Coordinates of C-alpha atoms and ligand atoms in Angstrom, one line a residue:
Chain A
X1 CA 0.1 -0.4 -0.3
X2 CA 2.6 2.4 0.7
X3 CA 4.4 1.4 -2.5
X4 CA 1.2 2.9 -4.0
X5 CA 1.4 5.2 -2.3
X6 CA 5.0 6.9 -3.1
X7 CA 4.1 5.3 -6.7
X8 CA 0.7 8.4 -7.2
X9 CA 3.2 10.9 -5.3
X10 CA 6.0 10.6 -8.2
X11 CA 3.2 10.4 -10.9
X12 CA 2.5 13.2 -9.0
X13 CA 4.8 15.8 -9.2
X14 CA 6.3 14.7 -12.6
X15 CA 2.7 16.2 -14.1
X16 CA 2.9 18.2 -11.5
X17 CA 6.3 20.2 -11.8
X18 CA 4.7 20.8 -15.9
X19 CA 1.8 22.1 -14.1
X20 CA 4.0 24.5 -12.2
X21 CA 6.1 25.9 -15.7
X22 CA 2.8 26.1 -17.3
X23 CA 1.5 28.7 -14.3
X24 CA 5.1 30.0 -13.7
X25 CA 4.3 30.7 -17.3
X26 CA 0.6 32.8 -16.8
X27 CA 2.3 33.7 -14.1
X28 CA 4.7 36.0 -16.2
X29 CA 2.7 37.3 -18.7
X30 CA -0.1 38.1 -16.4
X31 CA 1.8 40.1 -13.9
X32 CA 3.5 42.0 -16.8
X33 CA 0.7 42.6 -18.8
X34 CA -2.6 41.3 -16.9
X35 CA -3.2 38.7 -19.4
X36 CA -4.0 35.2 -18.6
X37 CA -2.3 33.6 -22.3
X38 CA -4.7 30.9 -22.6
X39 CA -2.6 29.8 -25.5
X40 CA 0.1 29.1 -22.7
X41 CA -0.2 25.6 -23.7
X42 CA 0.2 25.7 -27.0
X43 CA 3.9 27.0 -26.0
X44 CA 4.8 23.3 -24.3
X45 CA 2.5 21.2 -27.3
X46 CA 4.6 23.3 -29.6
X47 CA 8.0 22.1 -27.8
X48 CA 7.2 18.6 -27.4
X49 CA 6.0 18.0 -30.6
X50 CA 9.0 20.9 -33.1
X51 CA 11.2 18.4 -31.3
X52 CA 9.5 14.7 -32.3
X53 CA 9.1 16.1 -36.4
X54 CA 12.4 17.4 -36.1
X55 CA 14.2 14.0 -34.5
X56 CA 12.3 12.2 -37.1
X57 CA 14.0 14.5 -39.4
X58 CA 17.3 12.7 -38.6
X59 CA 18.2 16.0 -36.2
X60 CA 19.7 14.8 -33.1
X61 CA 18.1 15.6 -30.4
X62 CA 19.8 17.7 -28.1
X63 CA 19.8 20.1 -31.1
X64 CA 16.3 19.7 -31.9
X65 CA 15.0 20.3 -28.7
X66 CA 17.0 23.6 -28.3
X67 CA 15.5 24.1 -31.8
X68 CA 12.0 23.7 -30.5
X69 CA 12.6 25.7 -27.9
X70 CA 13.4 28.6 -30.0
X71 CA 10.0 28.5 -32.4
X72 CA 8.4 28.4 -29.4
X73 CA 10.0 32.0 -28.7
X74 CA 9.4 32.5 -32.0
X75 CA 5.2 32.1 -31.9
X76 CA 5.4 33.7 -28.9
X77 CA 7.4 36.6 -29.7
X78 CA 5.1 36.7 -32.6
X79 CA 2.0 36.4 -30.1
X80 CA 2.7 38.9 -28.5
X81 CA 4.0 41.3 -31.5
X82 CA 0.8 40.5 -33.8
X83 CA -1.9 39.9 -30.9
X84 CA -1.0 41.7 -28.2
X85 CA 1.3 44.9 -28.9
X86 CA -1.2 46.4 -31.6
X87 CA -4.2 46.1 -28.6
X88 CA -2.4 47.9 -25.8
X89 CA -4.9 49.4 -24.1
X90 CA -7.5 47.4 -24.1
X91 CA -9.7 46.2 -21.5
X92 CA -7.8 42.3 -20.3
X93 CA -11.0 40.6 -20.9
X94 CA -10.4 41.6 -24.8
X95 CA -7.1 40.6 -24.2
X96 CA -7.8 37.4 -22.6
X97 CA -10.0 36.6 -25.4
X98 CA -7.2 37.0 -28.0
X99 CA -5.6 34.2 -26.5
X100 CA -7.7 32.3 -26.6
X101 CA -8.0 33.0 -30.2
X102 CA -4.3 32.0 -30.7
X103 CA -4.9 29.1 -28.6
X104 CA -7.7 27.8 -31.6
X105 CA -5.1 29.6 -34.2
X106 CA -1.9 27.4 -33.5
X107 CA -4.1 24.1 -32.5
X108 CA -5.7 24.5 -36.4
X109 CA -2.0 25.0 -37.6
X110 CA -0.3 22.7 -36.1
X111 CA -2.7 20.2 -36.7
X112 CA -1.8 21.0 -40.7
X113 CA 1.8 21.5 -39.7
X114 CA 2.3 18.8 -38.0
X115 CA -0.8 16.0 -38.0
X116 CA -3.3 14.4 -35.3
X117 CA -1.5 11.4 -34.0
X118 CA -0.1 10.9 -30.9
X119 CA 4.3 11.0 -30.5
X120 CA 6.3 10.3 -28.6
X121 CA 10.4 11.1 -28.0
X122 CA 13.2 8.2 -26.5
X123 CA 13.8 8.6 -22.6
X124 CA 17.8 10.4 -21.8
X125 CA 18.2 8.2 -19.4
X126 CA 16.8 5.2 -21.1
X127 CA 12.9 3.4 -20.0
X128 CA 14.9 1.1 -17.3
X129 CA 12.9 2.4 -14.2
X130 CA 14.3 2.9 -11.2
X131 CA 12.9 1.3 -7.6
X132 CA 12.8 3.6 -4.9
X133 CA 11.0 2.1 -2.0
X134 CA 9.2 -0.3 -3.7
X135 CA 7.8 2.4 -6.4
X136 CA 9.0 2.0 -9.8
X137 CA 10.0 5.3 -11.2
X138 CA 10.8 6.1 -14.7
X139 CA 14.7 8.2 -15.2
X140 CA 12.8 10.4 -17.1
X141 CA 10.6 11.4 -13.8
X142 CA 14.0 12.5 -12.8
X143 CA 14.6 14.8 -16.2
X144 CA 11.2 16.3 -15.8
X145 CA 11.7 17.1 -12.0
X146 CA 15.4 18.3 -11.9
X147 CA 14.7 20.4 -15.1
X148 CA 11.3 22.3 -13.4
X149 CA 13.9 23.3 -10.9
X150 CA 16.5 24.9 -12.8
X151 CA 14.0 26.1 -14.7
X152 CA 12.7 27.7 -11.6
X153 CA 16.2 28.8 -10.1
X154 CA 17.6 30.1 -12.7
X155 CA 14.3 32.6 -13.5
X156 CA 14.3 33.6 -9.3
X157 CA 18.1 34.0 -10.4
X158 CA 16.9 36.5 -13.5
X159 CA 14.3 38.3 -11.3
X160 CA 16.0 39.0 -8.4
X161 CA 19.3 39.5 -9.3
X162 CA 19.8 41.5 -12.8
X163 CA 18.6 44.8 -13.6
X164 CA 16.8 43.7 -16.2
X165 CA 14.1 41.1 -14.1
X166 CA 14.0 43.7 -11.2
X167 CA 11.8 45.9 -14.3
X168 CA 9.7 43.0 -15.0
X169 CA 8.6 43.1 -11.3
X170 CA 8.9 46.8 -10.9
X171 CA 6.1 46.3 -13.9
X172 CA 4.7 43.8 -12.7
X173 CA 4.2 46.2 -9.2
X174 CA 3.1 49.8 -10.8
X175 CA 3.5 49.9 -15.2
X176 CA 2.8 53.4 -14.9
X177 CA 6.1 53.9 -12.6
X178 CA 7.8 51.5 -14.2
X179 CA 7.2 53.6 -17.3
X180 CA 8.4 56.7 -15.4
X181 CA 12.0 55.0 -14.4
X182 CA 12.8 54.2 -18.2
X183 CA 11.2 50.9 -18.3
X184 CA 9.8 50.1 -21.8
X185 CA 7.3 48.5 -20.5
X186 CA 5.5 47.1 -23.7
X187 CA 9.5 45.2 -24.5
X188 CA 9.2 43.7 -20.5
X189 CA 5.6 42.2 -21.5
X190 CA 7.2 41.0 -25.2
X191 CA 9.8 39.6 -23.5
X192 CA 7.5 37.7 -20.4
X193 CA 5.6 36.1 -23.7
X194 CA 9.3 34.7 -24.9
X195 CA 10.2 33.4 -21.7
X196 CA 7.2 32.1 -21.0
X197 CA 7.2 30.2 -24.3
X198 CA 10.8 28.9 -23.8
X199 CA 9.4 27.6 -20.4
X200 CA 6.5 25.9 -21.4
X201 CA 8.3 24.3 -24.5
X202 CA 11.1 23.0 -22.4
X203 CA 8.4 21.4 -20.5
X204 CA 7.1 19.9 -23.0
X205 CA 10.0 18.6 -24.1
X206 CA 11.4 16.5 -21.0
X207 CA 7.7 15.6 -20.7
X208 CA 6.8 14.1 -24.0
X209 CA 8.8 10.6 -23.1
X210 CA 6.2 10.3 -20.4
X211 CA 3.1 11.7 -21.2
X212 CA 3.8 12.0 -24.8
X213 CA 2.0 15.1 -27.3
X214 CA 0.0 15.9 -29.9
X215 CA -1.2 19.1 -31.8
X216 CA -4.0 19.0 -29.0
X217 CA -2.6 18.5 -25.4
X218 CA -2.0 22.0 -25.2
X219 CA -6.0 22.6 -24.0
X220 CA -5.8 20.4 -20.8
X221 CA -2.4 22.1 -20.2
X222 CA -3.6 25.6 -19.7
X223 CA -6.9 24.2 -18.1
X224 CA -4.4 22.7 -15.5
X225 CA -2.3 24.9 -15.3
X226 CA -4.8 27.9 -15.0
X227 CA -5.2 25.9 -12.0
X228 CA -2.4 25.6 -10.2
X229 CA -1.7 29.5 -11.1
X230 CA -5.1 30.4 -9.5
X231 CA -5.0 27.2 -6.3
X232 CA -1.3 29.2 -5.7
X233 CA -2.9 33.1 -6.3
X234 CA -2.0 34.3 -9.2
X235 CA 0.8 36.3 -9.6
X236 CA 3.2 34.5 -7.2
X237 CA 5.3 32.4 -9.3
X238 CA 6.5 30.7 -5.4
X239 CA 2.5 30.6 -5.2
X240 CA 2.6 28.3 -9.1
X241 CA 4.9 26.5 -8.2
X242 CA 3.2 24.7 -4.6
X243 CA 0.2 25.6 -7.2
X244 CA 1.5 23.3 -9.8
X245 CA 2.2 19.9 -7.8
X246 CA -0.3 20.5 -5.6
X247 CA -3.0 19.8 -8.9
X248 CA -0.4 17.3 -10.1
X249 CA -0.8 15.5 -6.4
X250 CA -4.4 16.3 -6.6
X251 CA -4.5 14.3 -9.9
X252 CA -2.6 11.5 -9.2
X253 CA -4.2 10.2 -5.7
X254 CA -7.5 11.7 -7.1
X255 CA -6.8 8.9 -9.9
X256 CA -6.1 6.6 -8.1
X257 CA -7.3 6.6 -5.2
X258 CA -10.9 7.5 -6.5
X259 CA -11.0 6.7 -10.4
X260 CA -9.0 7.7 -13.4
X261 CA -12.1 8.3 -15.5
X262 CA -12.3 11.7 -13.5
X263 CA -8.8 12.6 -13.7
X264 CA -9.1 15.5 -16.1
X265 CA -12.5 17.0 -13.0
X266 CA -10.1 17.4 -10.8
X267 CA -8.4 20.3 -12.4
X268 CA -11.7 21.8 -12.3
X269 CA -12.6 21.1 -9.5
X270 CA -10.0 23.3 -8.0
X271 CA -10.7 26.2 -9.7
X272 CA -14.1 25.9 -9.0
X273 CA -13.2 25.6 -5.0
X274 CA -10.6 28.1 -5.2
X275 CA -13.2 31.0 -6.9
X276 CA -15.6 29.8 -3.7
X277 CA -13.5 29.2 -1.2
X278 CA -10.2 31.3 -1.7
X279 CA -10.4 33.6 -4.0
X280 CA -7.0 35.2 -3.5
X281 CA -5.3 32.0 -4.1
X282 CA -3.1 30.0 -1.0
X283 CA 0.0 33.0 -1.7
X284 CA -2.0 35.8 -3.6
X285 CA -0.7 39.1 -3.3
X286 CA -2.2 41.3 -1.5
X287 CA -4.4 44.0 -3.6
X288 CA -3.0 47.1 -1.3
X289 CA 0.7 47.0 -3.5
X290 CA -1.1 46.8 -6.5
X291 CA -1.3 51.0 -6.5
Chain B
X1 CA 15.2 73.8 -19.9
X2 CA 11.1 72.8 -20.4
X3 CA 8.4 74.8 -22.8
X4 CA 5.1 74.0 -22.8
X5 CA 3.3 75.9 -25.4
X6 CA -0.6 75.7 -26.3
X7 CA -1.1 72.5 -23.8
X8 CA -4.6 70.7 -24.4
X9 CA -5.3 67.4 -23.0
X10 CA -8.5 66.0 -21.6
X11 CA -10.1 62.6 -20.7
X12 CA -12.2 61.1 -23.6
X13 CA -14.2 64.2 -24.5
X14 CA -13.4 66.6 -21.4
X15 CA -10.7 68.5 -21.8
X16 CA -8.9 70.1 -18.7
X17 CA -6.7 71.7 -20.1
X18 CA -6.8 74.4 -21.9
X19 CA -4.3 76.0 -24.0
X20 CA -2.3 75.8 -21.2
X21 CA 2.1 77.4 -21.9
X22 CA 4.5 77.5 -19.6
X23 CA 8.6 77.5 -18.9
X24 CA 11.1 76.4 -17.6
X25 CA 14.6 78.1 -16.8
X26 CA 17.8 75.8 -15.7
X27 CA 18.5 76.3 -12.3
X28 CA 15.2 77.4 -11.7
X29 CA 12.6 76.1 -8.8
X30 CA 9.3 77.0 -10.2
X31 CA 5.7 76.2 -8.7
X32 CA 2.5 75.2 -9.9
X33 CA -0.4 75.6 -7.5
X34 CA -4.0 75.6 -7.7
X35 CA -6.7 74.3 -5.8
X36 CA -8.1 70.0 -5.9
X37 CA -8.8 69.5 -9.6
X38 CA -7.9 72.2 -11.6
X39 CA -5.4 70.1 -13.5
X40 CA -1.9 70.6 -11.8
X41 CA -2.1 66.7 -11.3
X42 CA -3.4 66.3 -15.6
X43 CA 0.3 68.2 -16.3
X44 CA 3.0 67.3 -15.0
X45 CA 1.6 63.3 -16.9
X46 CA 1.3 64.9 -19.8
X47 CA 5.2 67.0 -19.4
X48 CA 6.1 63.0 -18.1
X49 CA 4.0 60.8 -20.9
X50 CA 2.5 59.2 -19.1
X51 CA -1.2 61.6 -20.3
X52 CA -1.8 62.2 -24.0
X53 CA -1.5 65.7 -25.0
X54 CA -4.4 65.9 -27.8
X55 CA -2.4 69.9 -28.9
X56 CA 0.2 71.6 -27.9
X57 CA 4.2 71.5 -28.1
X58 CA 6.6 69.5 -25.2
X59 CA 10.3 71.0 -25.7
X60 CA 13.4 69.6 -23.2
X61 CA 16.1 70.8 -24.0
X62 CA 15.9 72.5 -27.8
X63 CA 13.9 68.5 -27.9
X64 CA 9.7 68.5 -29.4
X65 CA 9.3 65.4 -26.5
X66 CA 5.3 65.9 -27.5
X67 CA 5.2 62.4 -29.2
X68 CA 8.1 60.7 -27.3
X69 CA 6.7 58.2 -24.6
X70 CA 7.7 58.1 -21.0
X71 CA 10.0 55.6 -21.3
X72 CA 12.9 58.1 -23.6
X73 CA 11.8 61.1 -22.1
X74 CA 13.6 60.1 -19.3
X75 CA 16.3 59.2 -20.6
X76 CA 15.8 63.7 -22.0
X77 CA 16.5 64.4 -18.6
X78 CA 13.0 64.4 -17.3
X79 CA 11.9 62.3 -13.9
X80 CA 8.1 62.5 -12.6
X81 CA 8.4 62.1 -8.3
X82 CA 4.2 60.7 -8.7
X83 CA 0.9 62.3 -6.9
X84 CA 0.7 59.4 -4.5
X85 CA 4.4 58.8 -4.3
X86 CA 3.9 55.4 -6.2
X87 CA 6.5 53.5 -5.5
X88 CA 7.1 49.6 -6.1
X89 CA 6.2 47.8 -3.3
X90 CA 6.8 43.9 -3.0
X91 CA 10.4 45.3 -4.5
X92 CA 13.2 46.8 -1.4
X93 CA 14.0 50.6 -1.1
X94 CA 16.9 49.6 -3.2
X95 CA 16.2 48.1 -5.7
X96 CA 13.7 51.0 -5.7
X97 CA 17.2 53.5 -6.2
X98 CA 18.8 50.7 -8.8
X99 CA 15.6 51.4 -10.8
X100 CA 15.2 54.3 -10.8
X101 CA 18.7 54.9 -12.5
X102 CA 17.8 52.0 -14.7
X103 CA 18.4 54.3 -17.5
X104 CA 22.3 55.3 -16.3
X105 CA 25.3 54.2 -17.4
X106 CA 28.0 52.6 -15.3
X107 CA 28.1 52.2 -11.6
X108 CA 25.5 54.1 -9.6
X109 CA 26.7 53.2 -6.2
X110 CA 27.7 56.5 -5.9
X111 CA 24.7 58.1 -6.5
X112 CA 22.9 55.5 -4.3
X113 CA 25.2 56.4 -1.9
X114 CA 24.0 60.9 -1.9
X115 CA 20.4 60.2 -1.9
X116 CA 21.3 58.2 1.2
X117 CA 23.0 61.0 2.6
X118 CA 20.3 62.8 1.8
X119 CA 17.3 60.6 3.4
X120 CA 19.5 59.2 5.5
X121 CA 16.2 56.6 6.3
X122 CA 16.9 55.2 3.7
X123 CA 20.3 54.1 4.3
X124 CA 18.2 52.5 7.0
X125 CA 15.1 50.2 5.3
X126 CA 17.6 49.7 2.7
X127 CA 16.3 45.7 2.7
X128 CA 13.0 46.8 4.1
X129 CA 10.0 46.5 1.6
X130 CA 8.4 49.9 -0.1
X131 CA 5.5 49.5 0.7
X132 CA 5.9 49.1 4.4
X133 CA 7.1 52.5 4.7
X134 CA 5.8 55.3 6.1
X135 CA 4.3 58.3 3.9
X136 CA 7.1 60.5 4.9
X137 CA 9.4 57.8 3.5
X138 CA 8.2 56.2 0.6
X139 CA 8.3 60.3 -0.5
X140 CA 11.7 60.1 0.4
X141 CA 12.0 57.3 -1.5
X142 CA 10.4 58.0 -4.6
X143 CA 11.9 61.7 -4.4
X144 CA 15.4 59.4 -4.7
X145 CA 14.5 57.2 -6.9
X146 CA 13.6 60.0 -9.1
X147 CA 16.9 61.9 -8.6
X148 CA 18.6 58.5 -9.7
X149 CA 18.6 59.1 -13.4
X150 CA 20.0 62.3 -12.7
X151 CA 17.2 64.9 -13.9
X152 CA 17.7 67.5 -15.8
X153 CA 14.3 68.9 -14.7
X154 CA 12.8 67.0 -11.7
X155 CA 8.8 67.6 -11.5
X156 CA 7.2 67.0 -8.4
X157 CA 3.6 66.5 -7.8
X158 CA 2.5 67.3 -4.8
X159 CA 5.2 65.6 -2.3
X160 CA 3.6 66.9 1.0
X161 CA 0.3 64.9 0.1
X162 CA -1.1 63.5 3.2
X163 CA 2.7 64.3 4.8
X164 CA 2.4 66.1 8.6
X165 CA 3.9 69.5 8.7
X166 CA 7.1 68.1 10.1
X167 CA 7.9 65.3 7.2
X168 CA 7.1 67.6 4.8
X169 CA 9.4 70.5 6.1
X170 CA 12.6 67.7 6.0
X171 CA 11.5 67.3 2.9
X172 CA 11.4 70.4 1.6
X173 CA 15.1 71.3 2.8
X174 CA 16.4 68.5 1.3
X175 CA 15.2 69.6 -2.4
X176 CA 16.1 72.9 -1.5
X177 CA 19.7 71.8 -0.3
X178 CA 20.1 70.1 -3.7
X179 CA 18.9 73.2 -5.6
X180 CA 21.4 74.8 -4.1
X181 CA 24.3 72.0 -3.9
X182 CA 23.4 70.7 -6.9
X183 CA 21.8 73.5 -9.3
X184 CA 18.3 71.0 -9.3
X185 CA 16.2 72.4 -11.3
X186 CA 12.1 71.5 -10.1
X187 CA 9.1 72.0 -11.4
X188 CA 6.9 71.4 -7.9
X189 CA 2.7 71.1 -7.9
X190 CA 1.2 72.0 -4.9
X191 CA -2.1 72.4 -3.3
X192 CA 0.2 73.6 -0.2
X193 CA 0.3 77.4 -1.8
X194 CA 2.6 79.2 1.0
X195 CA 5.1 76.6 0.7
X196 CA 5.7 75.7 -2.6
X197 CA 6.3 79.3 -3.1
X198 CA 8.6 79.8 -0.6
X199 CA 10.4 77.1 -2.6
X200 CA 9.9 78.4 -6.0
X201 CA 11.2 81.4 -7.4
X202 CA 8.4 81.8 -9.3
X203 CA 4.7 80.7 -10.1
X204 CA 1.8 80.0 -12.1
X205 CA -1.9 79.6 -10.7
X206 CA -3.6 77.5 -12.7
X207 CA -7.6 77.3 -12.3
X208 CA -10.2 74.9 -14.0
X209 CA -7.4 74.1 -16.8
X210 CA -5.4 78.1 -18.0
X211 CA -2.8 79.7 -15.9
X212 CA -4.8 82.6 -14.3
X213 CA -1.5 84.4 -12.6
X214 CA 1.8 84.1 -13.1
X215 CA 5.3 85.3 -11.5
X216 CA 7.3 86.0 -8.9
X217 CA 6.9 84.3 -6.0
X218 CA 6.8 87.5 -4.3
X219 CA 4.3 88.5 -5.6
X220 CA 2.1 86.1 -5.7
X221 CA 1.9 85.8 -2.3
X222 CA 1.8 88.9 -1.5
X223 CA -1.4 89.8 -4.5
X224 CA -4.3 89.9 -2.5
X225 CA -6.7 88.1 -5.6
X226 CA -4.4 85.2 -4.7
X227 CA -4.8 85.7 -1.3
X228 CA -7.9 85.6 -0.8
X229 CA -9.1 83.0 -3.5
X230 CA -6.8 80.3 -1.4
X231 CA -4.8 81.7 1.5
X232 CA -8.2 82.3 3.0
X233 CA -6.4 85.7 3.4
Ligands
ADP1 N1 -9.1 60.1 -15.0 C1 -9.5 60.2 -14.7 N2 -11.1 60.5 -15.7 C2 -11.3 61.6 -15.9 N3 -11.4 62.9 -15.8 C3 -10.3 63.0 -14.3 C4 -8.9 61.4 -15.1 N4 -8.1 62.4 -13.2 C5 -8.7 63.9 -13.6 N5 -10.0 64.0 -14.0 C6 -10.2 64.8 -13.6 O1 -9.4 66.5 -14.7 C7 -9.8 67.4 -13.8 C8 -8.5 67.7 -13.3 O2 -7.8 66.6 -12.8 P1 -6.5 66.8 -11.9 O3 -5.6 67.2 -13.5 O4 -6.3 65.8 -11.6 O5 -6.4 67.6 -10.8 P2 -5.8 68.3 -9.6 O6 -4.0 67.3 -9.8 O7 -5.4 69.5 -9.9 O8 -6.1 68.4 -8.2 C9 -10.7 67.0 -12.5 O9 -11.8 68.1 -13.3 C10 -10.4 65.8 -13.1 O10 -12.2 65.6 -12.4
MG2 MG1 -2.9 66.6 -8.5

């Protein structure tokens, strides 16, 4: 029984790490612009699918992965430059609808560019499970957890240790004051789209060997990442990580102990519970700081 | 230094500044006074580039900046301390100062030390979140943050708002000191008319979006009409 629970915990943390990265992407863009980018899941899909198709063309996996991240960043920047930036000054609701449109468009486009099949990638360190206190853990799990941890640390260093990172935080805290000290806040929004796309694509590449990918995996990932960001408190990077892991664990234990038929319903339940019982989430930013 | 000519600005269809002109010479402290709602904040926002200009021109050091975005006006030497201070609340005092020098090149630690000498409380609160400071301390931080960009013209929108008289005096003395020692040029908006005109050498009186009087501070202070309208005299 305990080994079974440990098994649930590992699979929960693995998918949870991916939700956490999606939620971080939501958080970055939301903080810079007030926009909730529902095309965030498509960045994950683009990362996975581009790597799959590049390696099918014979491109070595490491290079395919780097190019795939670059493709996602390009898509993110185009989304910003062609759809978000021209609509500057529009209400957040309008901007959110734009991102939903972009998400549908990107799904349709990848159906044409790629295909409608499910695809996998070879795991980085083989597929012989590692035995851990009775649980069988795929080596790729450690790549997902380690890679996500590295992303979180790098993002933290960027935000806390560089002037550009502080400009991102300043824009999130007070956009008008940020402009008054000379920050080009429109570019900060562009930067946040680029970084979010890179983070999403990396998540997609790392998790594809475990969960597979297809043109439409972005929809559910966006939903679950959104649930994670809501649970953690929209706008709080730390909350996004905690929320992601929590949604992953809820899902894994729920599917394991209750029924796997309802696996995807738990994220909805999390969203509803947060909306009803604690709209600010676990670590919601106190609104007084947003002048 | 600054020349505003025929400035008109609106919120939607409601025009709140009408064909307004003023200038500031290098090394001057100029005050803009007027009742609540006269358009002082809108004027400062338009000069800084965070409120659109419907008509007229804004020239800084001979260059027309009317169409330039706010962040580029900082590099032309403008720095606005906005109404209500608007510090970066979640960020530390040190980070707020560092961001003030966002557009500066090279080492800014000497500038930061200068600011901490000007307002010693900022040195004591260096690692604290700016949002946790008192109102007066936040105002000092907002001024120091603006000075970190080494502005040619400092724009101040009601620095005394909501502050105890003793704190206001401390801030005004620091500004006067900066003016004497570094030749700081200031355009100061105030409802506290007598304090503002004592600090400034010249002033403009604004009423419903128009300049209704201008001149040397002494003359404005002794003008019977202004005394009656604004000083309760
Ligand atoms: N955001 C706004 N939307 C609409 N009208 C505004 C806004 N801000 C100010 N106003 C109006 O513009 C006029 C000038 O306001 P303001 O520039 O803030 O004056 P002051 O700073 O002198 O008190 C006032 O009539 C005010 O009601
Ligand atoms: Mg005002």
